[in-house]
PDB file of C-alpha atoms and ligand atoms in Angstrom:
ATOM      1  CA  MET Z   1      37.978 -88.923  58.392  1.00  0.00           C
ATOM      2  CA  ARG Z   2      40.801 -87.406  60.396  1.00  0.00           C
ATOM      3  CA  CYS Z   3      44.436 -88.186  60.731  1.00  0.00           C
ATOM      4  CA  GLU Z   4      44.679 -89.912  64.160  1.00  0.00           C
ATOM      5  CA  TYR Z   5      47.949 -88.236  64.914  1.00  0.00           C
ATOM      6  CA  CYS Z   6      47.576 -84.544  63.781  1.00  0.00           C
ATOM      7  CA  GLN Z   7      43.718 -84.465  63.352  1.00  0.00           C
ATOM      8  CA  LEU Z   8      43.834 -83.063  59.906  1.00  0.00           C
ATOM      9  CA  ALA Z   9      40.654 -83.875  58.049  1.00  0.00           C
ATOM     10  CA  GLN Z  10      40.786 -85.596  54.708  1.00  0.00           C
ATOM     11  CA  GLU Z  11      38.795 -82.729  53.201  1.00  0.00           C
ATOM     12  CA  PHE Z  12      41.590 -80.303  53.833  1.00  0.00           C
ATOM     13  CA  THR Z  13      44.436 -82.185  52.136  1.00  0.00           C
ATOM     14  CA  VAL Z  14      44.938 -83.118  48.477  1.00  0.00           C
ATOM     15  CA  LEU Z  15      46.659 -86.405  49.198  1.00  0.00           C
ATOM     16  CA  PRO Z  16      44.316 -89.134  50.397  1.00  0.00           C
ATOM     17  CA  HIS Z  17      44.763 -90.249  53.996  1.00  0.00           C
ATOM     18  CA  GLN Z  18      46.469 -93.645  54.369  1.00  0.00           C
ATOM     19  CA  ILE Z  19      46.279 -96.713  56.442  1.00  0.00           C
ATOM     20  CA  ASP Z  20      49.092 -96.525  59.018  1.00  0.00           C
ATOM     21  CA  HIS Z  21      50.346 -99.754  60.672  1.00  0.00           C
ATOM     22  CA  VAL Z  22      51.006 -98.641  64.324  1.00  0.00           C
ATOM     23  CA  ARG Z  23      53.408-101.377  64.545  1.00  0.00           C
ATOM     24  CA  ALA Z  24      54.981-101.516  61.035  1.00  0.00           C
ATOM     25  CA  THR Z  25      54.736-104.633  58.884  1.00  0.00           C
ATOM     26  CA  LYS Z  26      58.559-104.576  58.795  1.00  0.00           C
ATOM     27  CA  TYR Z  27      58.313-105.493  62.582  1.00  0.00           C
ATOM     28  CA  HIS Z  28      55.551-108.051  62.019  1.00  0.00           C
ATOM     29  CA  GLY Z  29      52.681-105.663  62.689  1.00  0.00           C
ATOM     30  CA  PRO Z  30      49.550-107.381  61.525  1.00  0.00           C
ATOM     31  CA  ASN Z  31      46.905-106.101  59.201  1.00  0.00           C
ATOM     32  CA  THR Z  32      44.253-105.874  61.936  1.00  0.00           C
ATOM     33  CA  MET Z  33      41.969-103.048  63.176  1.00  0.00           C
ATOM     34  CA  GLU Z  34      44.008-102.926  66.422  1.00  0.00           C
ATOM     35  CA  ASN Z  35      47.155-102.336  64.636  1.00  0.00           C
ATOM     36  CA  THR Z  36      46.019 -99.764  61.877  1.00  0.00           C
ATOM     37  CA  CYS Z  37      44.759 -96.316  61.958  1.00  0.00           C
ATOM     38  CA  PHE Z  38      44.170 -93.442  59.508  1.00  0.00           C
ATOM     39  CA  ALA Z  39      47.074 -91.046  59.044  1.00  0.00           C
ATOM     40  CA  CYS Z  40      47.504 -88.128  56.622  1.00  0.00           C
ATOM     41  CA  ALA Z  41      50.234 -88.619  53.981  1.00  0.00           C
ATOM     42  CA  HIS Z  42      52.479 -86.111  55.911  1.00  0.00           C
ATOM     43  CA  CYS Z  43      52.342 -88.154  59.214  1.00  0.00           C
ATOM     44  CA  ASN Z  44      52.369 -91.459  57.625  1.00  0.00           C
ATOM     45  CA  GLY Z  45      55.336 -90.560  55.416  1.00  0.00           C
ATOM     46  CA  ALA Z  46      57.346 -89.147  58.373  1.00  0.00           C
ATOM     47  CA  LYS Z  47      56.487 -92.081  60.591  1.00  0.00           C
ATOM     48  CA  GLY Z  48      57.557 -94.587  57.998  1.00  0.00           C
ATOM     49  CA  SER Z  49      58.346 -97.883  59.929  1.00  0.00           C
ATOM     50  CA  ASN Z  50      59.306 -95.973  63.204  1.00  0.00           C
ATOM     51  CA  VAL Z  51      57.769 -97.361  66.366  1.00  0.00           C
ATOM     52  CA  ALA Z  52      59.651 -95.308  68.767  1.00  0.00           C
ATOM     53  CA  GLY Z  53      61.346 -91.998  69.193  1.00  0.00           C
ATOM     54  CA  PHE Z  54      63.444 -89.895  71.527  1.00  0.00           C
ATOM     55  CA  ASP Z  55      61.631 -87.422  73.785  1.00  0.00           C
ATOM     56  CA  PRO Z  56      63.349 -84.149  72.876  1.00  0.00           C
ATOM     57  CA  GLU Z  57      62.917 -82.973  76.561  1.00  0.00           C
ATOM     58  CA  THR Z  58      64.393 -85.984  78.413  1.00  0.00           C
ATOM     59  CA  GLY Z  59      66.339 -87.789  75.635  1.00  0.00           C
ATOM     60  CA  ILE Z  60      64.585 -91.003  76.682  1.00  0.00           C
ATOM     61  CA  LEU Z  61      63.634 -93.547  74.018  1.00  0.00           C
ATOM     62  CA  VAL Z  62      59.840 -94.133  74.093  1.00  0.00           C
ATOM     63  CA  PRO Z  63      57.258 -95.779  71.933  1.00  0.00           C
ATOM     64  CA  LEU Z  64      55.297 -93.508  69.558  1.00  0.00           C
ATOM     65  CA  PHE Z  65      51.613 -92.483  70.336  1.00  0.00           C
ATOM     66  CA  ASN Z  66      49.352 -95.510  69.597  1.00  0.00           C
ATOM     67  CA  PRO Z  67      45.944 -94.417  68.478  1.00  0.00           C
ATOM     68  CA  ARG Z  68      44.489 -97.686  69.418  1.00  0.00           C
ATOM     69  CA  ALA Z  69      45.863 -97.751  72.984  1.00  0.00           C
ATOM     70  CA  ASP Z  70      46.485 -94.176  73.956  1.00  0.00           C
ATOM     71  CA  VAL Z  71      43.893 -91.370  74.450  1.00  0.00           C
ATOM     72  CA  TRP Z  72      44.839 -88.402  72.263  1.00  0.00           C
ATOM     73  CA  ASN Z  73      43.607 -85.755  74.693  1.00  0.00           C
ATOM     74  CA  GLU Z  74      45.707 -87.247  77.477  1.00  0.00           C
ATOM     75  CA  HIS Z  75      48.857 -86.560  75.426  1.00  0.00           C
ATOM     76  CA  PHE Z  76      48.309 -83.578  73.249  1.00  0.00           C
ATOM     77  CA  ARG Z  77      46.714 -80.191  73.104  1.00  0.00           C
ATOM     78  CA  TRP Z  78      46.648 -77.354  70.589  1.00  0.00           C
ATOM     79  CA  GLN Z  79      48.255 -73.952  71.147  1.00  0.00           C
ATOM     80  CA  ALA Z  80      47.099 -72.240  67.977  1.00  0.00           C
ATOM     81  CA  GLY Z  81      48.583 -74.216  65.102  1.00  0.00           C
ATOM     82  CA  ILE Z  82      51.265 -75.812  67.233  1.00  0.00           C
ATOM     83  CA  LEU Z  83      50.746 -79.184  68.775  1.00  0.00           C
ATOM     84  CA  ILE Z  84      51.988 -79.468  72.305  1.00  0.00           C
ATOM     85  CA  GLY Z  85      53.024 -82.801  73.866  1.00  0.00           C
ATOM     86  CA  HIS Z  86      52.117 -83.436  77.465  1.00  0.00           C
ATOM     87  CA  SER Z  87      54.041 -86.752  77.748  1.00  0.00           C
ATOM     88  CA  PRO Z  88      57.304 -88.216  76.448  1.00  0.00           C
ATOM     89  CA  ILE Z  89      55.304 -90.271  74.023  1.00  0.00           C
ATOM     90  CA  ALA Z  90      53.611 -87.202  72.633  1.00  0.00           C
ATOM     91  CA  ARG Z  91      56.774 -85.158  72.358  1.00  0.00           C
ATOM     92  CA  ALA Z  92      58.534 -87.988  70.590  1.00  0.00           C
ATOM     93  CA  THR Z  93      55.607 -88.487  68.190  1.00  0.00           C
ATOM     94  CA  ILE Z  94      55.571 -84.753  67.335  1.00  0.00           C
ATOM     95  CA  ASP Z  95      59.208 -84.912  66.691  1.00  0.00           C
ATOM     96  CA  VAL Z  96      59.270 -88.167  64.565  1.00  0.00           C
ATOM     97  CA  LEU Z  97      56.280 -87.330  62.566  1.00  0.00           C
ATOM     98  CA  ARG Z  98      57.341 -83.690  62.169  1.00  0.00           C
ATOM     99  CA  ILE Z  99      53.824 -82.607  63.158  1.00  0.00           C
ATOM    100  CA  ASN Z 100      54.971 -79.034  63.728  1.00  0.00           C
ATOM    101  CA  ASP Z 101      56.705 -78.479  60.402  1.00  0.00           C
ATOM    102  CA  PRO Z 102      56.194 -74.855  59.364  1.00  0.00           C
ATOM    103  CA  ASP Z 103      53.948 -75.841  56.397  1.00  0.00           C
ATOM    104  CA  CYS Z 104      51.712 -77.826  58.631  1.00  0.00           C
ATOM    105  CA  VAL Z 105      51.480 -75.080  61.142  1.00  0.00           C
ATOM    106  CA  GLU Z 106      50.728 -72.476  58.535  1.00  0.00           C
ATOM    107  CA  GLN Z 107      47.991 -74.636  57.066  1.00  0.00           C
ATOM    108  CA  ARG Z 108      46.427 -75.123  60.561  1.00  0.00           C
ATOM    109  CA  GLU Z 109      46.527 -71.459  61.173  1.00  0.00           C
ATOM    110  CA  GLU Z 110      44.653 -70.838  58.026  1.00  0.00           C
ATOM    111  CA  LEU Z 111      42.073 -73.427  58.992  1.00  0.00           C
ATOM    112  CA  ILE Z 112      41.819 -71.835  62.506  1.00  0.00           C
ATOM    113  CA  GLN Z 113      41.092 -68.480  60.944  1.00  0.00           C
ATOM    114  CA  ALA Z 114      38.428 -70.071  58.797  1.00  0.00           C
ATOM    115  CA  GLY Z 115      36.817 -71.710  61.924  1.00  0.00           C
ATOM    116  CA  LEU Z 116      37.683 -75.159  60.602  1.00  0.00           C
ATOM    117  CA  PHE Z 117      40.273 -76.264  63.180  1.00  0.00           C
ATOM    118  CA  PRO Z 118      40.966 -77.757  65.617  1.00  0.00           C
ATOM    119  CA  PRO Z 119      38.092 -80.311  65.607  1.00  0.00           C
ATOM    120  CA  ALA Z 120      35.616 -80.341  68.503  1.00  0.00           C
ATOM    121  CA  VAL Z 121      36.416 -82.828  71.265  1.00  0.00           C
ATOM    122  CA  PHE Z 122      33.158 -84.797  70.650  1.00  0.00           C
ATOM    123  CA  ASP Z 123      34.129 -85.884  67.181  1.00  0.00           C
ATOM    124  CA  MET Z 124      37.575 -87.287  68.338  1.00  0.00           C
ATOM    125  CA  ASP Z 125      36.014 -90.770  67.910  1.00  0.00           C
ATOM    126  CA  GLU Z 126      35.130 -90.043  64.373  1.00  0.00           C
ATOM    127  CA  ARG Z 127      37.137 -92.432  62.251  1.00  0.00           C
TER     128      ARG Z 127
HETATM  129 ZN1   ZN U   1      48.603 -86.222  60.261  1.00  0.00          ZN
END
């Protein structure tokens, strides 16, 4: 099971992955499969009840990446341990979820060196 935002596999983190409400319950997001996804504790904690963010490049307010509606590979790509956003949605999501925090990047670089990251494209649909 991988975080649907940063792709970190559950096996590489101590804290259990969590159920994230894409649209937070605070904003009447339902407890449905269409509105929930798996997120690591880091991403879910940083996301909180946020549903939008400002694209750091354009300053435009945009919705956050929605794993149920958006295709990960169309928005993001890896550059070593750093996640690069191709779209305003991706850049805002990386910013709000603090996906490129130095600790996260360092962990990813260790996993890359061990040949354990990033996940192959074919298992992107793994939930
Ligand atoms: Zn994550």
